[in-house]
Short mmCIF file of C-alpha atoms in Angstrom, two decimals:
data_model
loop_
_atom_site.label_atom_id
_atom_site.label_comp_id
_atom_site.label_asym_id
_atom_site.label_seq_id
_atom_site.Cartn_x
_atom_site.Cartn_y
_atom_site.Cartn_z
CA MET A 1 85.57 -36.34 -84.54
CA SER A 2 81.72 -34.41 -85.76
CA LYS A 3 80.26 -34.16 -88.83
CA SER A 4 78.88 -31.01 -91.02
CA ASP A 5 75.19 -32.55 -90.43
CA GLY A 6 76.17 -33.57 -86.55
CA ASN A 7 76.58 -36.31 -86.86
CA ILE A 8 79.60 -38.30 -84.32
CA ASP A 9 81.61 -40.99 -84.43
CA PHE A 10 80.43 -43.56 -81.96
CA GLY A 11 83.14 -46.65 -82.60
CA PHE A 12 82.67 -46.65 -86.86
CA THR A 13 78.48 -45.44 -86.96
CA GLU A 14 77.78 -42.36 -86.91
CA ILE A 15 75.56 -40.96 -84.92
CA PRO A 16 73.42 -37.92 -83.10
CA ARG A 17 76.28 -36.27 -81.67
CA GLU A 18 73.61 -35.68 -78.78
CA GLU A 19 73.64 -39.20 -78.41
CA LYS A 20 76.94 -39.95 -78.32
CA GLN A 21 77.49 -39.36 -74.24
CA SER A 22 74.63 -41.32 -72.69
CA ARG A 23 75.97 -44.39 -75.02
CA VAL A 24 79.40 -43.59 -73.60
CA LYS A 25 78.08 -43.82 -70.09
CA GLY A 26 76.33 -46.84 -71.37
CA VAL A 27 78.65 -49.47 -72.51
CA PHE A 28 80.51 -48.24 -68.90
CA ASP A 29 77.59 -48.63 -67.08
CA SER A 30 77.55 -52.78 -68.81
CA VAL A 31 80.96 -53.38 -68.34
CA ALA A 32 82.52 -51.04 -65.03
CA SER A 33 81.63 -54.10 -62.62
CA LYS A 34 84.63 -56.26 -64.69
CA TYR A 35 86.38 -53.02 -65.82
CA ASP A 36 89.89 -53.65 -64.11
CA LEU A 37 90.22 -56.88 -64.85
CA MET A 38 89.23 -57.09 -68.89
CA ASN A 39 91.76 -54.17 -69.05
CA ASP A 40 94.75 -56.27 -67.16
CA ALA A 41 92.49 -59.32 -70.14
CA MET A 42 93.08 -57.53 -73.19
CA SER A 43 96.81 -56.13 -72.79
CA MET A 44 98.14 -59.23 -71.11
CA GLY A 45 98.54 -56.26 -67.36
CA ILE A 46 100.95 -54.00 -70.28
CA HIS A 47 98.18 -51.74 -68.91
CA ARG A 48 99.43 -51.11 -65.39
CA VAL A 49 103.04 -50.70 -66.68
CA TRP A 50 102.34 -47.50 -69.02
CA LYS A 51 100.28 -46.67 -65.60
CA ASP A 52 103.88 -47.07 -64.01
CA MET A 53 105.56 -45.12 -66.46
CA MET A 54 102.85 -42.16 -66.60
CA VAL A 55 102.74 -41.70 -62.86
CA THR A 56 107.28 -41.37 -62.86
CA LYS A 57 106.77 -38.65 -66.10
CA ILE A 58 104.04 -36.34 -63.52
CA ASN A 59 106.35 -37.07 -60.81
CA PRO A 60 104.15 -36.31 -57.87
CA GLN A 61 105.28 -34.00 -55.49
CA PRO A 62 103.92 -33.32 -51.63
CA GLY A 63 100.73 -31.16 -51.04
CA GLU A 64 100.05 -31.95 -54.26
CA HIS A 65 96.39 -32.14 -55.92
CA LEU A 66 95.07 -34.38 -58.24
CA ILE A 67 92.34 -34.19 -60.79
CA ASP A 68 92.16 -37.57 -62.20
CA ILE A 69 89.34 -37.39 -65.87
CA ALA A 70 86.77 -40.09 -66.00
CA GLY A 71 89.47 -42.04 -63.80
CA GLY A 72 86.76 -44.74 -62.65
CA THR A 73 88.03 -47.17 -60.40
CA GLY A 74 91.41 -44.71 -59.90
CA ASP A 75 94.02 -46.54 -59.77
CA ILE A 76 96.39 -43.58 -61.53
CA ALA A 77 94.98 -41.48 -58.44
CA LYS A 78 96.51 -44.51 -55.92
CA ARG A 79 99.92 -44.18 -58.32
CA PHE A 80 99.83 -40.82 -57.69
CA LEU A 81 99.37 -41.02 -54.15
CA LYS A 82 101.53 -43.40 -53.01
CA ARG A 83 103.83 -42.00 -55.47
CA ALA A 84 103.33 -38.23 -53.49
CA ASP A 85 103.53 -39.66 -50.59
CA ALA A 86 107.14 -41.39 -51.08
CA ALA A 87 108.39 -37.96 -51.62
CA GLN A 88 106.75 -36.49 -48.30
CA ALA A 89 108.17 -39.24 -46.51
CA ARG A 90 111.63 -38.19 -47.63
CA ARG A 91 110.99 -34.32 -47.83
CA GLY A 92 108.36 -33.47 -45.55
CA GLY A 93 105.46 -31.64 -46.60
CA GLU A 94 101.78 -31.76 -47.30
CA ARG A 95 100.03 -34.77 -48.42
CA ALA A 96 99.15 -35.07 -51.74
CA THR A 97 95.64 -35.06 -52.31
CA ALA A 98 93.29 -36.65 -55.05
CA ILE A 99 89.52 -36.37 -56.74
CA VAL A 100 88.38 -39.23 -59.09
CA SER A 101 86.05 -37.73 -61.73
CA ASP A 102 83.89 -39.71 -63.49
CA ILE A 103 80.45 -39.58 -65.76
CA ASN A 104 79.67 -42.97 -64.93
CA TYR A 105 78.34 -43.82 -61.08
CA GLY A 106 79.10 -47.81 -62.12
CA MET A 107 82.87 -47.06 -62.75
CA LEU A 108 82.81 -44.46 -59.46
CA ALA A 109 80.83 -47.53 -57.26
CA ALA A 110 83.34 -50.25 -58.25
CA GLY A 111 86.44 -48.49 -57.27
CA ARG A 112 85.23 -47.84 -54.03
CA THR A 113 86.12 -51.36 -52.71
CA ASP A 114 88.65 -50.88 -50.23
CA THR A 115 91.65 -53.82 -51.14
CA ASP A 116 94.48 -52.31 -49.02
CA GLY A 117 94.61 -55.31 -45.82
CA GLY A 118 90.75 -53.68 -43.94
CA ARG A 119 93.64 -50.80 -42.13
CA LYS A 120 90.87 -48.06 -42.01
CA GLU A 121 92.94 -45.09 -42.93
CA THR A 122 94.59 -46.44 -46.65
CA ILE A 123 95.18 -45.16 -49.86
CA ASN A 124 91.62 -45.89 -51.46
CA ASN A 125 89.54 -44.19 -49.08
CA ARG A 126 92.26 -40.49 -49.27
CA ILE A 127 90.94 -40.42 -52.69
CA GLU A 128 86.91 -37.85 -53.49
CA ARG A 129 84.94 -38.61 -56.28
CA VAL A 130 82.62 -37.07 -57.43
CA CYS A 131 80.26 -37.62 -60.76
CA GLY A 132 81.36 -35.26 -63.53
CA ASN A 133 81.22 -34.45 -67.43
CA ALA A 134 84.36 -33.88 -69.03
CA GLU A 135 83.59 -31.09 -70.61
CA HIS A 136 81.01 -29.26 -67.68
CA LEU A 137 83.24 -30.07 -65.00
CA PRO A 138 82.18 -29.02 -61.19
CA PHE A 139 85.22 -27.61 -59.97
CA ASP A 140 86.50 -24.36 -59.30
CA SER A 141 88.99 -22.42 -61.52
CA ALA A 142 93.60 -22.56 -60.94
CA CYS A 143 92.29 -25.26 -58.17
CA ALA A 144 94.51 -27.95 -59.64
CA ASP A 145 98.42 -28.86 -59.93
CA VAL A 146 97.56 -32.40 -62.26
CA MET A 147 95.33 -33.13 -64.11
CA THR A 148 95.11 -36.82 -66.18
CA ILE A 149 92.70 -38.66 -68.00
CA SER A 150 94.04 -42.53 -69.44
CA PHE A 151 91.58 -44.24 -71.92
CA GLY A 152 88.94 -41.61 -71.27
CA ILE A 153 89.74 -38.83 -74.15
CA ARG A 154 88.46 -41.01 -77.02
CA ASN A 155 84.98 -41.46 -75.00
CA VAL A 156 84.53 -37.47 -74.83
CA THR A 157 81.94 -35.87 -77.48
CA ASP A 158 83.63 -32.68 -77.20
CA ARG A 159 87.66 -33.04 -76.35
CA ASP A 160 88.55 -29.63 -77.60
CA ALA A 161 85.68 -28.19 -74.85
CA ALA A 162 87.02 -31.47 -72.40
CA LEU A 163 90.32 -30.31 -73.41
CA ARG A 164 89.19 -26.10 -72.53
CA GLU A 165 88.10 -27.54 -69.69
CA PHE A 166 91.28 -28.83 -68.27
CA TYR A 167 93.16 -25.42 -68.54
CA ARG A 168 91.17 -23.73 -67.11
CA ILE A 169 91.18 -25.94 -63.97
CA LEU A 170 94.71 -26.28 -64.06
CA LYS A 171 96.62 -23.11 -61.92
CA PRO A 172 98.89 -21.13 -63.43
CA GLY A 173 102.27 -23.73 -64.01
CA GLY A 174 99.83 -27.09 -63.83
CA ARG A 175 99.99 -29.84 -65.82
CA LEU A 176 97.72 -32.29 -67.88
CA PHE A 177 98.42 -36.14 -69.01
CA VAL A 178 96.61 -37.72 -71.44
CA LEU A 179 97.03 -41.56 -71.90
CA GLU A 180 95.46 -42.94 -74.64
CA PHE A 181 95.35 -46.10 -76.97
CA SER A 182 97.36 -45.07 -80.15
CA THR A 183 98.36 -45.60 -83.57
CA PRO A 184 101.72 -48.04 -84.43
CA PRO A 185 103.34 -45.67 -86.67
CA ASP A 186 105.02 -48.98 -87.75
CA LYS A 187 102.55 -51.10 -90.54
CA ILE A 188 103.68 -54.40 -89.19
CA LEU A 189 102.95 -53.22 -85.58
CA ARG A 190 99.34 -52.06 -87.05
CA LYS A 191 98.56 -54.52 -88.73
CA ILE A 192 99.67 -57.39 -85.89
CA TYR A 193 97.84 -54.83 -83.84
CA ASP A 194 94.67 -53.81 -85.73
CA SER A 195 94.07 -58.11 -85.60
CA TYR A 196 94.11 -59.37 -82.53
CA SER A 197 92.31 -56.74 -81.47
CA PHE A 198 88.81 -57.19 -83.56
CA ALA A 199 89.91 -60.79 -83.35
CA VAL A 200 90.26 -61.40 -79.70
CA ILE A 201 89.42 -58.37 -77.90
CA PRO A 202 85.46 -58.64 -77.86
CA PRO A 203 84.61 -62.07 -77.69
CA LEU A 204 86.51 -61.68 -74.60
CA GLY A 205 84.63 -59.37 -73.62
CA GLY A 206 81.76 -61.48 -74.55
CA LEU A 207 83.27 -64.06 -72.12
CA LEU A 208 84.32 -62.04 -69.38
CA ALA A 209 81.97 -59.57 -69.12
CA GLY A 210 79.15 -60.90 -71.06
CA ASP A 211 78.83 -57.69 -73.38
CA LYS A 212 80.68 -58.78 -76.87
CA GLU A 213 79.13 -55.23 -78.17
CA SER A 214 80.30 -53.27 -75.59
CA TYR A 215 84.77 -53.85 -76.72
CA GLN A 216 83.83 -53.89 -80.63
CA TYR A 217 82.81 -50.11 -79.38
CA LEU A 218 86.29 -49.83 -77.49
CA VAL A 219 87.96 -51.53 -80.13
CA GLU A 220 86.59 -49.09 -83.37
CA SER A 221 86.80 -46.00 -80.96
CA ILE A 222 90.08 -46.27 -81.35
CA ARG A 223 90.89 -46.42 -84.75
CA ARG A 224 88.52 -42.88 -84.84
CA PHE A 225 91.20 -40.75 -82.80
CA PRO A 226 93.25 -38.69 -84.00
CA ARG A 227 96.38 -39.32 -84.41
CA GLN A 228 100.04 -38.30 -82.32
CA ASP A 229 100.45 -35.06 -83.86
CA ALA A 230 97.32 -34.63 -84.56
CA PHE A 231 95.56 -34.68 -81.00
CA ALA A 232 98.92 -32.65 -79.62
CA SER A 233 97.52 -29.68 -81.92
CA MET A 234 94.74 -29.99 -80.06
CA ILE A 235 96.13 -29.21 -76.83
CA LYS A 236 98.17 -26.71 -78.10
CA ASP A 237 94.84 -25.18 -79.21
CA ALA A 238 93.41 -25.80 -75.65
CA GLY A 239 96.12 -22.93 -74.74
CA PHE A 240 98.67 -25.46 -73.28
CA SER A 241 102.35 -25.15 -73.76
CA ARG A 242 105.29 -27.21 -74.03
CA VAL A 243 102.85 -29.96 -75.59
CA GLY A 244 104.90 -33.62 -76.08
CA TRP A 245 103.95 -36.87 -76.83
CA GLN A 246 106.03 -40.93 -76.18
CA ASP A 247 104.82 -43.62 -77.18
CA TYR A 248 104.69 -46.39 -75.55
CA SER A 249 104.83 -50.04 -76.55
CA GLY A 250 105.24 -48.79 -80.18
CA GLY A 251 103.26 -46.77 -80.15
CA ILE A 252 100.24 -48.82 -79.15
CA ALA A 253 99.64 -46.52 -76.54
CA THR A 254 100.64 -42.93 -76.70
CA LEU A 255 101.12 -40.32 -73.77
CA HIS A 256 99.94 -36.65 -74.92
CA TRP A 257 100.95 -33.74 -71.91
CA GLY A 258 101.11 -30.17 -71.62
CA TRP A 259 101.44 -27.38 -69.49
CA LYS A 260 98.74 -23.79 -68.27
CA VAL A 261 101.88 -21.11 -68.30
#
């Protein structure tokens, strides 16, 4: 988090606060084309299980409107719409809708590729894509039923401001879900995870994405992110109720949630 002298963490490095947004943008501009491939390689595919578990917890309903922040290539939005469509097929009602917002044009562009069999209408091309900063989003107040952010909140310069934006944009009764890498409570697992992260992920990023340094930052940024209880307190401070969290894979990742009431 921010320092009294105006600096902020960028991985293990302290930089001027006003530089973080552009530095983070540079990281994701660099890795956008290989982002999904790297996620599979780094997590051995388990990030897909975490995201499926997240969407199960969200329980998408017909007619709901999702805004996915730092949504990149749109994998959460696609899962959300598929689940909502299944519920609509069973019970009727209106179609759900989804917007993916990301500060990186490159990430949004990488998600536009339609791989769903070439059909005229697909889940992917139903998603609206908007470039926006999580701290100052271009959406009306009380317009979303669900807001999500997956593996993105740790890269936001002012997380408190972003959480307040999420609260503003949600309708009364709306719900927020934040999936993020976290700190395993078990010391042995934490040691194994740290060893794997620093020894394997940056070199893998160099091999597959041609950018070892960006993945070094991503590994370091996880270690600077608040622990589960501290981040839950931040969500409460932004105004949310019914705040909770669930660790995945022993706390390597954690799903946080809160309701606007």
